[in-house]
PDB file of C-alpha atoms and ligand atoms in Angstrom:
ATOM      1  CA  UNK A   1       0.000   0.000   0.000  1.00  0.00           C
ATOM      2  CA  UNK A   2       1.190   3.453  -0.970  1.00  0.00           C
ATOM      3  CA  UNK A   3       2.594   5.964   2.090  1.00  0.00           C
ATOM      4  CA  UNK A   4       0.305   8.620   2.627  1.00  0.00           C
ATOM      5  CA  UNK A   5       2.186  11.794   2.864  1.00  0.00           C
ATOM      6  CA  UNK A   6       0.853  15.172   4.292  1.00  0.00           C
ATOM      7  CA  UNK A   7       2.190  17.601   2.067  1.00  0.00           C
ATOM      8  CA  UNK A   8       2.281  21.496   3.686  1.00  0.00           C
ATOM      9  CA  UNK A   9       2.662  24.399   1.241  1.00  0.00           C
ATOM     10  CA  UNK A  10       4.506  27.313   2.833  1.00  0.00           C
ATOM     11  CA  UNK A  11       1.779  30.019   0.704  1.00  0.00           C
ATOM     12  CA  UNK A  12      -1.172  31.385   0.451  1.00  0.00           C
ATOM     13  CA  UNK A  13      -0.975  33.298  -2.893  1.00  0.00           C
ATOM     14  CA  UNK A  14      -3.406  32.118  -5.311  1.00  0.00           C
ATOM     15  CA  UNK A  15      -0.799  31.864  -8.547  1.00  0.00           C
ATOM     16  CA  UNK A  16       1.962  29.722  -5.989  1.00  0.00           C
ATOM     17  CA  UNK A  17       4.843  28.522  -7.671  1.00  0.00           C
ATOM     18  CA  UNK A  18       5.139  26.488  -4.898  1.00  0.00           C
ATOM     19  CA  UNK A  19       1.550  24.748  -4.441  1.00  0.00           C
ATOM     20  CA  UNK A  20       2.287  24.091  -8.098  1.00  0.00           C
ATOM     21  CA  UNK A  21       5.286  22.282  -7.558  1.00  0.00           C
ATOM     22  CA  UNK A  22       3.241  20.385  -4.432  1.00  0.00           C
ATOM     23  CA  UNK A  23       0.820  19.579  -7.197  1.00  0.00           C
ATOM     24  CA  UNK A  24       3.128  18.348  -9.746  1.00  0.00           C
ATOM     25  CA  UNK A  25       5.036  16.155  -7.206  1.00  0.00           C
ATOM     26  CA  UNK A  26       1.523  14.165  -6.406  1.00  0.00           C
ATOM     27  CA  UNK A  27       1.215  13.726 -10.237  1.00  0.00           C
ATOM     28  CA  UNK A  28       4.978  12.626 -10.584  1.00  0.00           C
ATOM     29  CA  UNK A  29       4.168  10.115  -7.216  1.00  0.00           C
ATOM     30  CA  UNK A  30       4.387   6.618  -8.155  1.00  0.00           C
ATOM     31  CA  UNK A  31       2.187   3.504  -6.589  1.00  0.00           C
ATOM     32  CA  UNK A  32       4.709   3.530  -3.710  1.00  0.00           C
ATOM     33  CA  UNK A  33       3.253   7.197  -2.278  1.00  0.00           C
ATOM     34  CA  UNK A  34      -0.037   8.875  -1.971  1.00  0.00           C
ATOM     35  CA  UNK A  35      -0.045  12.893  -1.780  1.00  0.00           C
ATOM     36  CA  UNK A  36      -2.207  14.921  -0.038  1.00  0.00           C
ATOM     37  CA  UNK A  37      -2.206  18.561   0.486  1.00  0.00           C
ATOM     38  CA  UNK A  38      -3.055  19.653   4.172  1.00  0.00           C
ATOM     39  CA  UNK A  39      -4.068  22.763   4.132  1.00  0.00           C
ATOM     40  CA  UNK A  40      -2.636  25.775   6.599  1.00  0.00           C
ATOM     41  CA  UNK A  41      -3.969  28.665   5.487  1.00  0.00           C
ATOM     42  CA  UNK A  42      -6.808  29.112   8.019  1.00  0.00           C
ATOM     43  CA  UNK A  43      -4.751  28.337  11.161  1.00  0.00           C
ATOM     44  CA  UNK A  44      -5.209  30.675  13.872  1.00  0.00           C
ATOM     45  CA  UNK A  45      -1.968  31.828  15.122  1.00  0.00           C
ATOM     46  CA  UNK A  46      -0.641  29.889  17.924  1.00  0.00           C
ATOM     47  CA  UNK A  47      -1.736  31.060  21.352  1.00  0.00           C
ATOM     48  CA  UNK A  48      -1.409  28.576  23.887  1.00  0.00           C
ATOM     49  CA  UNK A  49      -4.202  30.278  26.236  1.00  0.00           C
ATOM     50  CA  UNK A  50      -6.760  29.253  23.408  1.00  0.00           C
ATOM     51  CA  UNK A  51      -6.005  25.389  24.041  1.00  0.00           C
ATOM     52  CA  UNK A  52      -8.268  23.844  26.617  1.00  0.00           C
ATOM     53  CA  UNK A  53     -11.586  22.007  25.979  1.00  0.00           C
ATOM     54  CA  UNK A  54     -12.042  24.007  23.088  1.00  0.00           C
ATOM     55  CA  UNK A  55      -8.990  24.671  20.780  1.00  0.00           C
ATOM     56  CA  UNK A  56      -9.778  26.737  17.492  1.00  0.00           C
ATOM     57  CA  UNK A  57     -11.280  24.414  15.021  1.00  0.00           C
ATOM     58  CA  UNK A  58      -9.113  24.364  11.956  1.00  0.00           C
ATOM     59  CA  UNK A  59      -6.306  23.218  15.022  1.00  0.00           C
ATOM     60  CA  UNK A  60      -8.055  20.137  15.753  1.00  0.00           C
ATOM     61  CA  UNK A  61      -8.560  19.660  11.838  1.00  0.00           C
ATOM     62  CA  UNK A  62      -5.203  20.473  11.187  1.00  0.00           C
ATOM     63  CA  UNK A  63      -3.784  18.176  13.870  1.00  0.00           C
ATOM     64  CA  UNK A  64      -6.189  15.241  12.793  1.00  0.00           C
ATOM     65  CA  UNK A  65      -5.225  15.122   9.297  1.00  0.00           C
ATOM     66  CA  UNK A  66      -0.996  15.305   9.978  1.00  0.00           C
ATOM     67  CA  UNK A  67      -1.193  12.639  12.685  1.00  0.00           C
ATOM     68  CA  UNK A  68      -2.869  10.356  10.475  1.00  0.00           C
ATOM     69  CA  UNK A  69      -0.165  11.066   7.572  1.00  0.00           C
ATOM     70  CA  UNK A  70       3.054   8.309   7.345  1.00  0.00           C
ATOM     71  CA  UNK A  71       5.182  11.012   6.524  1.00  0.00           C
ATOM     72  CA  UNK A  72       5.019  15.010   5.529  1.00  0.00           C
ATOM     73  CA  UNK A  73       6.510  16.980   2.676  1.00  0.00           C
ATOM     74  CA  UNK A  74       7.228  20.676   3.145  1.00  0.00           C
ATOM     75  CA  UNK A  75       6.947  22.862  -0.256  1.00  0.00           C
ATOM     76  CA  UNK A  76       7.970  25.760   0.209  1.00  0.00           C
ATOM     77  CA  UNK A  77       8.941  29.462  -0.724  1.00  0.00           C
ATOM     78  CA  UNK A  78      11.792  31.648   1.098  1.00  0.00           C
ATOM     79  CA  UNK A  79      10.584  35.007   2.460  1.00  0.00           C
ATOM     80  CA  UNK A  80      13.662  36.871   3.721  1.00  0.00           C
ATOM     81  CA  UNK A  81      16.154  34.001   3.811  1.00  0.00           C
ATOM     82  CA  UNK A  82      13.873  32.038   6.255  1.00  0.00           C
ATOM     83  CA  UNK A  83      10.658  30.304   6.309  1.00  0.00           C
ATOM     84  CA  UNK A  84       7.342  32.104   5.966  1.00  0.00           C
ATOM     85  CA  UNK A  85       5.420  32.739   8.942  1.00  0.00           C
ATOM     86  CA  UNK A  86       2.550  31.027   7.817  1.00  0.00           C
ATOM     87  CA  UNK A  87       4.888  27.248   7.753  1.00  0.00           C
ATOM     88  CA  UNK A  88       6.422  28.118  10.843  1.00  0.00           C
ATOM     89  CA  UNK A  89       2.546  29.051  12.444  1.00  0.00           C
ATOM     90  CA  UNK A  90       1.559  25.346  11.292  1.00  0.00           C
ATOM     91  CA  UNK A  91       4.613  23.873  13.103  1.00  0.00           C
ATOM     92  CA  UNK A  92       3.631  25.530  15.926  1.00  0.00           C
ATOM     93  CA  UNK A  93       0.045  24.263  16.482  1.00  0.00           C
ATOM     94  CA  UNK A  94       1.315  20.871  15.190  1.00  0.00           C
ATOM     95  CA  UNK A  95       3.530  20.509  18.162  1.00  0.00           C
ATOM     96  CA  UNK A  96       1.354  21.046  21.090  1.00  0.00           C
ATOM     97  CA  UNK A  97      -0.402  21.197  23.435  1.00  0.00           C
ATOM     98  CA  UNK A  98       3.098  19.733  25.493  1.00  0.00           C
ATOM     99  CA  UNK A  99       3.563  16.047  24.800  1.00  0.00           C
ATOM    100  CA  UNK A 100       1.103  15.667  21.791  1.00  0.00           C
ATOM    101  CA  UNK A 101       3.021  16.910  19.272  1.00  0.00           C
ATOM    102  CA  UNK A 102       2.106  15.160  15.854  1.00  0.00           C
ATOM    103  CA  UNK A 103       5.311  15.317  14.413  1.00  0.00           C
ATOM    104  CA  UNK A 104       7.340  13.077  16.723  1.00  0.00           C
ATOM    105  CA  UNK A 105       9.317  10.474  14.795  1.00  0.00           C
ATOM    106  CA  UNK A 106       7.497  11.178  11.316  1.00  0.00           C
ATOM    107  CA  UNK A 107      10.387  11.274   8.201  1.00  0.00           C
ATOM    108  CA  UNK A 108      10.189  14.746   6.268  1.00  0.00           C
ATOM    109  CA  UNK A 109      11.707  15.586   3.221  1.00  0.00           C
ATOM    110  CA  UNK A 110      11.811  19.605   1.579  1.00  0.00           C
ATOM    111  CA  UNK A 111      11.438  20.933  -1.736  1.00  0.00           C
ATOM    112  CA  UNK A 112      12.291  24.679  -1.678  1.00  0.00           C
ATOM    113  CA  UNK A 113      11.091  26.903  -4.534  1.00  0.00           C
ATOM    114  CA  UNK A 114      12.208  30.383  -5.771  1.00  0.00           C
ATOM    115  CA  UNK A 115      11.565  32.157  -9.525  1.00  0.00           C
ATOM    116  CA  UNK A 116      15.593  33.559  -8.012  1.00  0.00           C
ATOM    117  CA  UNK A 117      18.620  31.416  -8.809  1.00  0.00           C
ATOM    118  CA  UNK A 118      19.038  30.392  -5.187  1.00  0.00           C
ATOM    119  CA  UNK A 119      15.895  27.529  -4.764  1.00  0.00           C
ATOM    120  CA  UNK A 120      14.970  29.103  -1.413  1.00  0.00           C
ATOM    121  CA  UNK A 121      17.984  27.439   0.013  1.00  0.00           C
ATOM    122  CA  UNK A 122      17.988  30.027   3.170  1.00  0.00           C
ATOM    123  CA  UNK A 123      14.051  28.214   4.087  1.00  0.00           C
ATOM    124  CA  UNK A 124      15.105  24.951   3.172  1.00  0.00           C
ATOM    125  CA  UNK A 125      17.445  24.926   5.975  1.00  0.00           C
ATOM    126  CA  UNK A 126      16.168  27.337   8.263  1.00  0.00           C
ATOM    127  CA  UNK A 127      13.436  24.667   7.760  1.00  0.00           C
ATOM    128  CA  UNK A 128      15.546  21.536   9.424  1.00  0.00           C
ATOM    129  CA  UNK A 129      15.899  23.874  12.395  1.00  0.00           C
ATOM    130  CA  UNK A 130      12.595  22.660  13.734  1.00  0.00           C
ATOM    131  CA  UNK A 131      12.746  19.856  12.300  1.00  0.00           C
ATOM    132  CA  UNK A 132      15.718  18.102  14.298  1.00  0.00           C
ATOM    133  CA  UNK A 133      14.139  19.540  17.313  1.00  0.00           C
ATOM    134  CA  UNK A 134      10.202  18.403  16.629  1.00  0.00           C
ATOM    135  CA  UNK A 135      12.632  14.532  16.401  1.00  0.00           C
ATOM    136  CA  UNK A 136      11.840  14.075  12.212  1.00  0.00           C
ATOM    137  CA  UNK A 137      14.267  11.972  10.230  1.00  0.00           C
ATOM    138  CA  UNK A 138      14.375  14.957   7.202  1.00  0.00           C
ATOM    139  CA  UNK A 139      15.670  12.923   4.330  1.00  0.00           C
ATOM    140  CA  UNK A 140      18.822  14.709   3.470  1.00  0.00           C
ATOM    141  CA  UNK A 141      19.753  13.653  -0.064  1.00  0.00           C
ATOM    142  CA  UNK A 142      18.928  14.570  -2.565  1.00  0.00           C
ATOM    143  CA  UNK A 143      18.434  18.032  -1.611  1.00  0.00           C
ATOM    144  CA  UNK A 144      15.523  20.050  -3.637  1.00  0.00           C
ATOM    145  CA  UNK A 145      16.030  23.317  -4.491  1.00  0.00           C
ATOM    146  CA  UNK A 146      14.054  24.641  -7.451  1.00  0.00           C
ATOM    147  CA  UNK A 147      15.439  27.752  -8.762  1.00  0.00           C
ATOM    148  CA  UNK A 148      13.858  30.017 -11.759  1.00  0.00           C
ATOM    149  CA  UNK A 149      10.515  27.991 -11.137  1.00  0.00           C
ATOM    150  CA  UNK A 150       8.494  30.626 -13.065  1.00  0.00           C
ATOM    151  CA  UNK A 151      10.845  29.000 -16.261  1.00  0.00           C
ATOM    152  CA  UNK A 152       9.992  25.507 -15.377  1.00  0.00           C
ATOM    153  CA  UNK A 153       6.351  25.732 -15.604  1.00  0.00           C
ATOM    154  CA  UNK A 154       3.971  26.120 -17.948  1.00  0.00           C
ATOM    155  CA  UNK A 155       0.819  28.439 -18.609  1.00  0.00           C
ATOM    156  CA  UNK A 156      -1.415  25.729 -16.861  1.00  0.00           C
ATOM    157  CA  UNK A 157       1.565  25.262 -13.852  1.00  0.00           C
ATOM    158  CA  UNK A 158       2.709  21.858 -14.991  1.00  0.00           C
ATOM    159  CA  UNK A 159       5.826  20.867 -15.308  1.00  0.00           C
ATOM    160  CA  UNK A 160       7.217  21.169 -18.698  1.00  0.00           C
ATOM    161  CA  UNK A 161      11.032  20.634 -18.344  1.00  0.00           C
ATOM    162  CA  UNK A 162      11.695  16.559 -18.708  1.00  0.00           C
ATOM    163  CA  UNK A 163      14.966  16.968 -16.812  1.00  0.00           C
ATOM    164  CA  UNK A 164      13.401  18.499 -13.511  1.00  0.00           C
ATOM    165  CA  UNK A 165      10.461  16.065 -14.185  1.00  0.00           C
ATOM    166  CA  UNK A 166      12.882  13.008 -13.864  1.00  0.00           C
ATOM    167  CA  UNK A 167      14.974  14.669 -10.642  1.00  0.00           C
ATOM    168  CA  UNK A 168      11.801  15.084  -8.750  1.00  0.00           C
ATOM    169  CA  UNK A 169      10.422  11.927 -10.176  1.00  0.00           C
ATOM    170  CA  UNK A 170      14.102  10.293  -8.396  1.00  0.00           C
ATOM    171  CA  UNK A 171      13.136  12.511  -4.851  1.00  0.00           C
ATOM    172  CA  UNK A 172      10.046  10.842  -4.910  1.00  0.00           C
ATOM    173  CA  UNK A 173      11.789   7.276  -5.087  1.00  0.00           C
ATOM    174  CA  UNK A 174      14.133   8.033  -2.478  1.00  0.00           C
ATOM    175  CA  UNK A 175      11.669   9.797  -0.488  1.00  0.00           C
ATOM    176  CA  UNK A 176       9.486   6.514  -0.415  1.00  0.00           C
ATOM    177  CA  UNK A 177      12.905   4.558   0.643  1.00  0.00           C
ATOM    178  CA  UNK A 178      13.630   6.863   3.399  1.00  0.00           C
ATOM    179  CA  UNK A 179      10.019   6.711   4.959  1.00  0.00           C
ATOM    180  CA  UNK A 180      10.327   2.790   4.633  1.00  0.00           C
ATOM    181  CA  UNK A 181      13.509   2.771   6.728  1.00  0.00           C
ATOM    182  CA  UNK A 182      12.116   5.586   9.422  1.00  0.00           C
ATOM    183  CA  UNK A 183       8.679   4.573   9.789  1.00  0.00           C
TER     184      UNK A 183
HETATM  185  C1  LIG B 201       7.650  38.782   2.172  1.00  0.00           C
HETATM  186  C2  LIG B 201       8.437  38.169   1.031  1.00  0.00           C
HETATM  187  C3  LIG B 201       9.772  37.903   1.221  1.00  0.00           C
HETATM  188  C4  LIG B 201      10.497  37.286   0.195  1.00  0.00           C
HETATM  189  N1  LIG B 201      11.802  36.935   0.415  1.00  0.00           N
HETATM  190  C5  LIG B 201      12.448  36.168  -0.496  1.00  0.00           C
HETATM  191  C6  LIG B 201      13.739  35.613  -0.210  1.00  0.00           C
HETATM  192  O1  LIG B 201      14.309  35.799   0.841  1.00  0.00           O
HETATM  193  N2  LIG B 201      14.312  34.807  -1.154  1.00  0.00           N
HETATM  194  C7  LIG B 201      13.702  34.538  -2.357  1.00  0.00           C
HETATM  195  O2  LIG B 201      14.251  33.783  -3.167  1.00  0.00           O
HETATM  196  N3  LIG B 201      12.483  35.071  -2.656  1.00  0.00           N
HETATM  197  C8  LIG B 201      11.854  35.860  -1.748  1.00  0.00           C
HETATM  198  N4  LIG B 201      10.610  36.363  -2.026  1.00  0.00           N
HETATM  199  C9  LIG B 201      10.033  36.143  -3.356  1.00  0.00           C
HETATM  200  C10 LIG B 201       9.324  34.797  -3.390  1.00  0.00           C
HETATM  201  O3  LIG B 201      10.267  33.778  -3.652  1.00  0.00           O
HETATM  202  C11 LIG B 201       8.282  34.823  -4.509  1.00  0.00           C
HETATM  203  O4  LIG B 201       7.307  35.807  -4.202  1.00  0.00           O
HETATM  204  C12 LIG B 201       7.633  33.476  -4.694  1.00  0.00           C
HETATM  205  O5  LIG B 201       6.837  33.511  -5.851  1.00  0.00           O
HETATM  206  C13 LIG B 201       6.817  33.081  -3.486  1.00  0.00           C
HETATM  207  O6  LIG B 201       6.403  31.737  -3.573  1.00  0.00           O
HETATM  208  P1  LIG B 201       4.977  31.326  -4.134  1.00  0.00           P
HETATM  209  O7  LIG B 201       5.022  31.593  -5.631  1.00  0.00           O
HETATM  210  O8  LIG B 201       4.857  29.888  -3.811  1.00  0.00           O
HETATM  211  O9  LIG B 201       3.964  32.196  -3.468  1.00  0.00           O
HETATM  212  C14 LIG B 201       9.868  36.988  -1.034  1.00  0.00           C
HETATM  213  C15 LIG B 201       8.518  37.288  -1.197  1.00  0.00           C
HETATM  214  C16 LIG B 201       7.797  37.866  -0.171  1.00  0.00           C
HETATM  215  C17 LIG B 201       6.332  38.140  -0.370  1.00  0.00           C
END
């Protein structure tokens, strides 16, 4: 049976390179992983005061739908060298209340996205940060960072570039390998 993978998508913007990419990468998935986009965009910021019998609702939704995942992918965009907020927000609620975090031992792998020449690499590893401390195996090679994505993509955001196809299409594969050794 295939590994169901949350997938998180570090923005909000309605044209995202990045969701793109997400989407692409469940296309390019083979039988050995299943794709699913949780979405993060209506998380109230973290407050710890509003836990309790009645946490915000799109927490409890939020929290539901990672702990049932095998494994997550983060997509993401840089905003000024680092994450965006909105990524770092979903960590957050993800890891608490104290002791019921849902990311404990679940393997991660990143794809960072830029139109720049850089591939986001300042949030890809500003990214592990967390990571190591919420206790993920991140997958470490191969590394993803997808530079010039605005060239990569065509009018109907699919990838059009064979090359990139067949790296991410090899990320997958390994990504599938690595969540059969950590699960
Ligand atoms: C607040 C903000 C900060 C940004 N900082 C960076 C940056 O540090 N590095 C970078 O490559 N692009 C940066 N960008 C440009 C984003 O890479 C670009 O807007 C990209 O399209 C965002 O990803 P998306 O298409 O998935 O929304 C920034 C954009 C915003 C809105």
């Amino acid at each position: 049976m295939a590994y169901d993978v949350a997938v998180l998508v570090g923005s909000l913007r309605k044209g995202s390179f990045s969701r793109a990419v997400a989407e692409n990468l469940a296309t390019l998935a083979d039988d050995k992983l299943a794709l699913r986009i949780v979405e993060i965009g209506d998380l109230a910021l973290y407050n710890p005061d509003l836990e309790g019998d009645a946490p915000p609702e799109g927490w409890a939704r939020f929290r539901s739908e990672v702990s049932g995942a095998d494994a997550v992918l983060f997509v993401t965009p840089e905003y000024n060298r680092s994450i965006p907020g909105l990524l770092k927000n979903a960590l957050d609620v993800g890891s608490r209340p104290y002791g019921h975090s849902v990311w404990k031992g679940k393997p991660a792998a990143i794809a960072s996205v830029s139109p720049g020449l850089l591939g986001a690499f300042g949030a890809n590893h500003h990214l592990r940060q967390p990571l190591v401390f919420l206790d993920m195996p991140v997958m470490q090679q191969p590394e993803v960072y997808v530079s010039k994505v605005g060239d990569l993509l065509d009018k109907d955001g699919k990838l059009a570039n064979d090359d990139t196809k067949a790296f991410l299409s090899g990320f997958l594969a390994a990504f599938a390998t690595w969540i059969g050794k950590h699960q």
